[in-house]
mmCIF file of C-alpha atoms in Angstrom:
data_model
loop_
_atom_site.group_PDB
_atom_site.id
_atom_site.type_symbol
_atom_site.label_atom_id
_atom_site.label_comp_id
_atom_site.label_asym_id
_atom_site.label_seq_id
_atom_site.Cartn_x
_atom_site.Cartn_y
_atom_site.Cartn_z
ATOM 1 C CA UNK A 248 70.893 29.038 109.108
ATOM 2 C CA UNK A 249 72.989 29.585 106.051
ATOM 3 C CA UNK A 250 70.589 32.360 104.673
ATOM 4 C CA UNK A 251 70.941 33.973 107.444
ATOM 5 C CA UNK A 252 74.685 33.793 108.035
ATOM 6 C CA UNK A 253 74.413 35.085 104.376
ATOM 7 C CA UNK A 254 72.086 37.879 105.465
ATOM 8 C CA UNK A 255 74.280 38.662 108.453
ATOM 9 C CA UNK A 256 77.793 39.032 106.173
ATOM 10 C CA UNK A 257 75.782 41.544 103.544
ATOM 11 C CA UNK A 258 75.094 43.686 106.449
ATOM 12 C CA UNK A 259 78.507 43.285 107.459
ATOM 13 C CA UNK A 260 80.009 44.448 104.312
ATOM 14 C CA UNK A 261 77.793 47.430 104.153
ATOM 15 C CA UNK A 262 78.715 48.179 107.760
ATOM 16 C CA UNK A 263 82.154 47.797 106.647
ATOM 17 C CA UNK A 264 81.624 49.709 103.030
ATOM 18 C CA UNK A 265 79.362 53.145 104.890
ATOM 19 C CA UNK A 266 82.645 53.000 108.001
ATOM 20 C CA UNK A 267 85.108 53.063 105.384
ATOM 21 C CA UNK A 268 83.056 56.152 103.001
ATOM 22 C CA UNK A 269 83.054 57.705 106.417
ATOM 23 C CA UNK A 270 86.618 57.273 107.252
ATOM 24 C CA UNK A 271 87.669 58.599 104.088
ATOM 25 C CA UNK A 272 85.580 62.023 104.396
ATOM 26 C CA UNK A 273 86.609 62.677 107.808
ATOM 27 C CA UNK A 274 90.009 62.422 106.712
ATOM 28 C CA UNK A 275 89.445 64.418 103.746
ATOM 29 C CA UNK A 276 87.511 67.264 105.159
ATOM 30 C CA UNK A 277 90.110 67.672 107.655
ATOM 31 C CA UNK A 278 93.131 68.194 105.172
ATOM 32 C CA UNK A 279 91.098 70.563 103.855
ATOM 33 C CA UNK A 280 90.583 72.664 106.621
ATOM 34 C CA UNK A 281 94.344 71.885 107.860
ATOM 35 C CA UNK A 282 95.228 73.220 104.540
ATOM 36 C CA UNK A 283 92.313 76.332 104.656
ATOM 37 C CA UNK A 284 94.633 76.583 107.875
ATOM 38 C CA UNK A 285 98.108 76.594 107.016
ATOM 39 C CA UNK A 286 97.189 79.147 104.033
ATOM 40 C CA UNK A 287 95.926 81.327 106.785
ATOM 41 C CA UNK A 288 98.493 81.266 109.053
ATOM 42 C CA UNK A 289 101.523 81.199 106.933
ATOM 43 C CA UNK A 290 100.336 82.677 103.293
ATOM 44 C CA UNK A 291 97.861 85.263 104.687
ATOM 45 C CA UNK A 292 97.778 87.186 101.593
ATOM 46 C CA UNK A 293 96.817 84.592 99.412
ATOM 47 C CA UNK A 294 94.400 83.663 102.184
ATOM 48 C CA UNK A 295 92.788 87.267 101.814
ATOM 49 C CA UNK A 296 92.864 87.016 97.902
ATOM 50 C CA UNK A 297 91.392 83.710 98.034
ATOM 51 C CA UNK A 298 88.519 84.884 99.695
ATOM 52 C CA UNK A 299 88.326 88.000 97.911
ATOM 53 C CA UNK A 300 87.633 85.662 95.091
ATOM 54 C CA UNK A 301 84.944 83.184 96.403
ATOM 55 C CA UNK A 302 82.938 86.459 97.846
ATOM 56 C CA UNK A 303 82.909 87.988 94.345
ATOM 57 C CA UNK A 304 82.109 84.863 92.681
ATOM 58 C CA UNK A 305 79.087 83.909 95.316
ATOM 59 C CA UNK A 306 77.606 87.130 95.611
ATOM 60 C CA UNK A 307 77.633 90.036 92.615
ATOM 61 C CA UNK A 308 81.045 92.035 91.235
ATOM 62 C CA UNK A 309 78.395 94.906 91.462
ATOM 63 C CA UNK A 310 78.773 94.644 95.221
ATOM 64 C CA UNK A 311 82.403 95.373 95.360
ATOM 65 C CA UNK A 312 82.056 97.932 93.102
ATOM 66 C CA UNK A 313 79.647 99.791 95.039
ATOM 67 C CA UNK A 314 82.064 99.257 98.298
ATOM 68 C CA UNK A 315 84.901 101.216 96.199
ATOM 69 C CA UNK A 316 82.615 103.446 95.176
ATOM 70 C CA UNK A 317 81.360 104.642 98.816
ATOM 71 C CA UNK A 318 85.284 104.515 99.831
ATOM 72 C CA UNK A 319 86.305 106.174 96.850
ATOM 73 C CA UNK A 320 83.563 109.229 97.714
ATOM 74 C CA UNK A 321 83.899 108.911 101.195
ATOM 75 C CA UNK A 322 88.027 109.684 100.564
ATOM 76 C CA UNK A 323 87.623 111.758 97.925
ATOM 77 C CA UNK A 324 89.585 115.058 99.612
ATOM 78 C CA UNK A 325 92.463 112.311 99.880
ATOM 79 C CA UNK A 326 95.077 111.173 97.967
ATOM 80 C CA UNK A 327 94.672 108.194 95.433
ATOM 81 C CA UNK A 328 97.016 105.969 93.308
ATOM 82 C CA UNK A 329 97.907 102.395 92.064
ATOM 83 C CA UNK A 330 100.915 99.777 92.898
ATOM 84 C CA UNK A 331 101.623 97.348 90.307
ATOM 85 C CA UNK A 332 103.834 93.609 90.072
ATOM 86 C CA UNK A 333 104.540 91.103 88.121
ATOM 87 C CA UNK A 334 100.851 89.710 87.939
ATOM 88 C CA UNK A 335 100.281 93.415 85.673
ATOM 89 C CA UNK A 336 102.265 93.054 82.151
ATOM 90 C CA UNK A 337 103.340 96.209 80.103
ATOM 91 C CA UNK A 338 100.726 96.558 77.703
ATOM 92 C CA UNK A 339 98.023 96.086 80.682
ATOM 93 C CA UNK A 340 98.484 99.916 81.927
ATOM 94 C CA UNK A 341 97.413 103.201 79.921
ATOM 95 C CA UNK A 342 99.232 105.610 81.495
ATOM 96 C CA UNK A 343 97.859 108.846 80.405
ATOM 97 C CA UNK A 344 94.636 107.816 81.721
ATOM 98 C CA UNK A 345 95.115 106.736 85.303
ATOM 99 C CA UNK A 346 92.098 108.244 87.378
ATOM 100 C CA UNK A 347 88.628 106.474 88.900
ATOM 101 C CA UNK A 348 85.756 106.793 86.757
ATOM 102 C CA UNK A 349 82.976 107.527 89.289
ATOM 103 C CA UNK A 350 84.110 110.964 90.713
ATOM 104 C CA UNK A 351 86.725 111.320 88.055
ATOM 105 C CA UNK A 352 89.080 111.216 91.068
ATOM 106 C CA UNK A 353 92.923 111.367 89.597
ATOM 107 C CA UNK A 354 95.396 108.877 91.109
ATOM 108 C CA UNK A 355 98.600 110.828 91.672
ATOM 109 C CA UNK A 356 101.167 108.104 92.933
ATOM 110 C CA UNK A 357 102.119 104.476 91.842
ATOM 111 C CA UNK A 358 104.087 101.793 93.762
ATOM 112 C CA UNK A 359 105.778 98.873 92.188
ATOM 113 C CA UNK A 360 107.555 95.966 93.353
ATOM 114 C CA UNK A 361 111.330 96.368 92.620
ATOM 115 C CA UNK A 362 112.670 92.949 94.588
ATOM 116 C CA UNK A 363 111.684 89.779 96.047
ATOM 117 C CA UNK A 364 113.983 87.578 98.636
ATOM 118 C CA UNK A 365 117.813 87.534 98.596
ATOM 119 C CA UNK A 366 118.071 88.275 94.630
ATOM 120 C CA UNK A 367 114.760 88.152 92.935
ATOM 121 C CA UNK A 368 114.336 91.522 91.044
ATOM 122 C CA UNK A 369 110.847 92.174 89.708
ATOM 123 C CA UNK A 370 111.041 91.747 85.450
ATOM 124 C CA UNK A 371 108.724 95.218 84.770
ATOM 125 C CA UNK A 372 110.233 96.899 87.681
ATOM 126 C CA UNK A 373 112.092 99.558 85.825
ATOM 127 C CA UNK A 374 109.789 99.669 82.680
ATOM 128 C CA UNK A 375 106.909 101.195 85.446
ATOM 129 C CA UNK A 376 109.312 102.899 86.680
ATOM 130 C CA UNK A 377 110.414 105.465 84.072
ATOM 131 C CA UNK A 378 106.676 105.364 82.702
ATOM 132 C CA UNK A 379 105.315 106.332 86.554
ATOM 133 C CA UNK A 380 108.369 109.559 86.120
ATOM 134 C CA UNK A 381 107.284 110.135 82.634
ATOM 135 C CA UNK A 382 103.384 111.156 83.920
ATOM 136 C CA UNK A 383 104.811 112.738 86.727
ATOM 137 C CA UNK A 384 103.409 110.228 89.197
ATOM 138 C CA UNK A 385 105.059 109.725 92.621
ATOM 139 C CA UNK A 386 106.896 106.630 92.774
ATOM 140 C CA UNK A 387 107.360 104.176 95.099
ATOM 141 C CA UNK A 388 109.903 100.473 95.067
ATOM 142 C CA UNK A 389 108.937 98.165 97.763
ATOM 143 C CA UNK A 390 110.584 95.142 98.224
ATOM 144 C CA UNK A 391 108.872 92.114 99.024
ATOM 145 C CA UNK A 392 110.259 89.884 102.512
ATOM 146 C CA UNK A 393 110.892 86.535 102.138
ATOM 147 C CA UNK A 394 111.036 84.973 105.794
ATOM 148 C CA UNK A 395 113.259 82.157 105.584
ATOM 149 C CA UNK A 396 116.231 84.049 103.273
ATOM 150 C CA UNK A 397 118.752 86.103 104.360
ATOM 151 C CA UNK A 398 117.876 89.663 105.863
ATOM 152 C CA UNK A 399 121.221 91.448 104.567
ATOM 153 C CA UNK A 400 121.331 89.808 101.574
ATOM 154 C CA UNK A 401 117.611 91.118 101.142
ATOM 155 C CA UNK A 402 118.226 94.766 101.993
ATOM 156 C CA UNK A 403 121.351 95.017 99.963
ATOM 157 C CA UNK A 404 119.304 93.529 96.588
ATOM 158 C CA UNK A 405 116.706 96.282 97.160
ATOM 159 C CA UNK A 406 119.672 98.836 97.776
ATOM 160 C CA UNK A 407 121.590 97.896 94.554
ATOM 161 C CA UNK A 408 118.374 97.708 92.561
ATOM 162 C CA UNK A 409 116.816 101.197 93.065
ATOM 163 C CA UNK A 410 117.929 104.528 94.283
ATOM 164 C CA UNK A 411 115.203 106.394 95.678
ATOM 165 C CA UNK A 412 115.374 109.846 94.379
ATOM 166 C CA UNK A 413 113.466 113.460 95.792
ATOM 167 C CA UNK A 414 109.579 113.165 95.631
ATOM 168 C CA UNK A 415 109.882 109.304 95.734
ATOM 169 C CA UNK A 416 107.990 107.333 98.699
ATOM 170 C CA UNK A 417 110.214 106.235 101.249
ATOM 171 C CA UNK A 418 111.634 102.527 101.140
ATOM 172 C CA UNK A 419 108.869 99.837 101.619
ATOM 173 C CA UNK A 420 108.978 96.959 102.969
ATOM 174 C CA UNK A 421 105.898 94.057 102.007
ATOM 175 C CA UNK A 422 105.772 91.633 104.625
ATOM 176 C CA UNK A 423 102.815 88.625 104.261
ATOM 177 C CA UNK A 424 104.242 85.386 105.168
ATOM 178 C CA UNK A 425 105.444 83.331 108.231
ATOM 179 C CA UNK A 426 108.596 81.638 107.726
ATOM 180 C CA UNK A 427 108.774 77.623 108.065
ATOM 181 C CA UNK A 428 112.343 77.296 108.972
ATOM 182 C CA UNK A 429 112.096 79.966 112.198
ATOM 183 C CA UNK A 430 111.031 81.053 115.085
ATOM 184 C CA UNK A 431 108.661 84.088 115.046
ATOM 185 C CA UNK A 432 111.156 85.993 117.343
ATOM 186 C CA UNK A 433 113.767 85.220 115.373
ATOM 187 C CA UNK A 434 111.989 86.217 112.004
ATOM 188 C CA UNK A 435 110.435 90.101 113.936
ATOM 189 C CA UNK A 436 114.281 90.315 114.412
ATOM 190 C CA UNK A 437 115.296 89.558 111.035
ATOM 191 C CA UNK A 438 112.494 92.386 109.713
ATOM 192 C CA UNK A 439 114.108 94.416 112.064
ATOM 193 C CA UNK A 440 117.535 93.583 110.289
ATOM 194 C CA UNK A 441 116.310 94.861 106.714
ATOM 195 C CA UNK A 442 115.174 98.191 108.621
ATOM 196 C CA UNK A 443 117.460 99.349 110.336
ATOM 197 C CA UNK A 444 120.092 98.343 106.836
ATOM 198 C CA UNK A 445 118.068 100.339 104.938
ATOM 199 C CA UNK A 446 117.010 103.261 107.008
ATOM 200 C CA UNK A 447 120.466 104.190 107.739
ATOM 201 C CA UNK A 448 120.866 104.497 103.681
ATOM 202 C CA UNK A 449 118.211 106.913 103.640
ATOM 203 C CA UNK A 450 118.185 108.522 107.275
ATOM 204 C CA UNK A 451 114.489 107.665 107.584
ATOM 205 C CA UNK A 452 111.965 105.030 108.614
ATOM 206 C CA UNK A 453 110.692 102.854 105.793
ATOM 207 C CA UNK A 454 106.807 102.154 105.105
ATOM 208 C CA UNK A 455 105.581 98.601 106.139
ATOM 209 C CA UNK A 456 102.798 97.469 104.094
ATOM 210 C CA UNK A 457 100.817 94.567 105.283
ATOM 211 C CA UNK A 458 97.350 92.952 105.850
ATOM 212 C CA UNK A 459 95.297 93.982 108.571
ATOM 213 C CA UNK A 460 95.550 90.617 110.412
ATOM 214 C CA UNK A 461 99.108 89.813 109.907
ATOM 215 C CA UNK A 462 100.122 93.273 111.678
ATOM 216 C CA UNK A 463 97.723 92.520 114.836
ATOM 217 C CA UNK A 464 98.906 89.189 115.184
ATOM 218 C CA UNK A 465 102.593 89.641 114.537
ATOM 219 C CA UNK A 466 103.840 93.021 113.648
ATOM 220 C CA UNK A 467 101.779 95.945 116.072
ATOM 221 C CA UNK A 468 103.945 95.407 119.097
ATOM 222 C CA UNK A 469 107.349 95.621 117.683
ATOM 223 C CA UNK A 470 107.147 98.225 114.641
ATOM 224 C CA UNK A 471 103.928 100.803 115.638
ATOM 225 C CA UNK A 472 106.485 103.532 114.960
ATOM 226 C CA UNK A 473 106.996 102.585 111.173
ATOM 227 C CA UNK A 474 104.895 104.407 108.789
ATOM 228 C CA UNK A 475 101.942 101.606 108.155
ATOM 229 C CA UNK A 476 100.611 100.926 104.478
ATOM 230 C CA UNK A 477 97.695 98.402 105.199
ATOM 231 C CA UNK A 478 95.405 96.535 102.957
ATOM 232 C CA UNK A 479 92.506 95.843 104.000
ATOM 233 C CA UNK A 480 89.431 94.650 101.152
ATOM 234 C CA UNK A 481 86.562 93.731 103.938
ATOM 235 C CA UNK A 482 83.517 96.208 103.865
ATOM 236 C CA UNK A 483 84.737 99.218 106.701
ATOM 237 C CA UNK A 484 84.968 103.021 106.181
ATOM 238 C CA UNK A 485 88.701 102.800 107.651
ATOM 239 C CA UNK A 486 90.945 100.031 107.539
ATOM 240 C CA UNK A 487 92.175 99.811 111.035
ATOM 241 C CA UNK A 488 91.312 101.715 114.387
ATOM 242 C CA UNK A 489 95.097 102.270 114.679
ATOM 243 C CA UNK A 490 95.724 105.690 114.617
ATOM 244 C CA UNK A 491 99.189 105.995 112.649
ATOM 245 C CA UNK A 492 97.757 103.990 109.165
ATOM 246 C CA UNK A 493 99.352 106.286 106.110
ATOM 247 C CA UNK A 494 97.674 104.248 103.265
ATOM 248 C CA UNK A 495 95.291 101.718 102.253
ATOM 249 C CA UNK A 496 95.225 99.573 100.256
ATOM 250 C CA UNK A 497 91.238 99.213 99.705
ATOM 251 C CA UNK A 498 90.648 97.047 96.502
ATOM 252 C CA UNK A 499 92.721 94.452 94.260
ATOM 253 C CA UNK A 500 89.818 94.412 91.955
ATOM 254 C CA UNK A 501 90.097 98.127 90.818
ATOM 255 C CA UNK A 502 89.362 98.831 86.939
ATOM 256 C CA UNK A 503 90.441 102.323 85.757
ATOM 257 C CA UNK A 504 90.336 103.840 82.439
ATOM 258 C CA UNK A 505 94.014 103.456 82.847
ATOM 259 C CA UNK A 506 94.139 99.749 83.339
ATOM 260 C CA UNK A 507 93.212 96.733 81.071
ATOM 261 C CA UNK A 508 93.032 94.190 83.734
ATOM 262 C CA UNK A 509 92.052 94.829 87.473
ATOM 263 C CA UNK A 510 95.030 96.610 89.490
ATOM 264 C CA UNK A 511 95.341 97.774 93.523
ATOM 265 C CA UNK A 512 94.008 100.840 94.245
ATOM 266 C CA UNK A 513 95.116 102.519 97.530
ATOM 267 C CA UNK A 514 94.093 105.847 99.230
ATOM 268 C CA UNK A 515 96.968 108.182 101.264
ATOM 269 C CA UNK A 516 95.161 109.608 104.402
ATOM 270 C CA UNK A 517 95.665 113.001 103.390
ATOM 271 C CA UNK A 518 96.447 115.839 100.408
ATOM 272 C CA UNK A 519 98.614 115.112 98.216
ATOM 273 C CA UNK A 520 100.508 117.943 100.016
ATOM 274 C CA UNK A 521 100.563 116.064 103.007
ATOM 275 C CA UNK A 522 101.870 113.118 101.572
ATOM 276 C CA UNK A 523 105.142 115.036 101.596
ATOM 277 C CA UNK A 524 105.746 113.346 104.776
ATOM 278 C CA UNK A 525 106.376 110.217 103.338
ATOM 279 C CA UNK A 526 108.331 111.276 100.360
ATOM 280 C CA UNK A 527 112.466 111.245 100.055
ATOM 281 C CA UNK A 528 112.857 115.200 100.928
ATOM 282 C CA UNK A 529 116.862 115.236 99.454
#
């Protein structure tokens, strides 16, 4: 009897021990995919990067070369150039020699974040700046939204930090995230805010760059009439079947005989004539 009351606790104890292992995976593969999910939903640009990452890393760099490649010739009678942030330091960028290798397509325009939030201004920001005017490059400033600040107190930073000149892209406005703190009604009517401030300093619509996802989820309905600049790195010919897309942003992994480290390349759907339409015309 006592050898098998012995028997019968040991099998207990493993019963116990696998319940437990199992318990403890369960719980830990779903805050993994809670977290997969919260990225998703609320950092969808880091989402996108993220992804960007563990398909390079699982499959062959070769392969997204080849896909800028076939975009790259496929757009070649448009208009190509660069936007830069903090993540690119000074030294990183060649300027003389901005243009794409394969094709030996030049890149005419660069874009570079000028301000982040209620007060955040970018640290290279004006360094790019005069070196973009110096190569004759069109320029662009966007600003980047943070959801949960202050939408006046965002517009006026980007205001007091640049002033958009002739030949310079039309205020941008980067919008990626969800906020925590508010409703999504509430935050479309904040982005609204930071629009209408700023377009009544320049008498035109700004440029809303975004990721393909985020603007079908949150942003098509309300701002289809803004001039769209959409990034997009999945393997398509065109980076949305909306009709109004301006620019896109095709690559973050773009290497140029320009660039030390790998930059954002982006394609305007048009000449570089064209592109006038998008520029500050006084």
């Amino acid at each position: 009897m006592r050898k098998r009351k012995r028997q019968h606790t040991a099998k207990k104890r493993k019963e116990f021990s696998w319940n437990k292992f199992l318990v403890v995976f369960i719980l830990f593969f779903s805050l993994l995919i809670g977290g997969f999910l919260y990225v998703r939903k609320y950092y969808p640009a880091h989402y996108q990067r993220i992804l960007n990452k563990v398909f390079l890393s699982k499959t062959n760099i070769d392969y997204e070369n080849k896909r800028i490649e076939r975009i790259s010739y496929n757009y070649r009678t448009k208009t190509f150039g660069i936007d830069l942030s903090h993540y690119q330091e000074r030294n990183d960028i060649v300027w003389d020699s901005l243009y794409l290798e394969r094709g030996n397509i030049p890149l005419k325009f660069a874009i570079f974040r000028a301000t982040m939030g209620n007060n955040t201004r970018d640290k290279n920001f004006h360094y790019f700046w005069e070196q973009a005017r110096k190569q004759k490059l069109v320029r662009g400033a966007y600003h980047f939204y943070r959801p949960d600040e202050d939408p006046v107190q965002q517009a006026t930073s980007y205001l007091q930090t640049i002033t958009l000149e002739k030949g310079d892209f039309l205020p941008i406005l980067d919008i990626e995230k969800l906020p925590k703190k508010k409703k999504v009604k509430q935050y479309l009517q904040d982005i609204q805010v930071w629009l209408d401030i700023v377009e009544k300093k320049y008498g035109r619509k700004p440029i809303i760059y975004t990721y393909i996802s985020f603007y079908n989820d949150y942003l098509h309905d309300k701002f289809k009439n803004y001039p769209l600049w959409i990034a997009n790195y999945n393997n398509v010919l065109t980076p949305t079947h909306i009709h109004n897309w301006k620019m896109w942003q095709f690559t973050e992994n773009g290497i140029t005989p320009g660039s030390k480290v790998k930059i954002d390349l982006n394609i305007y759907n048009g000449s570089e004539e064209q592109m006038q339409e998008l520029l500050i015309q006084k």
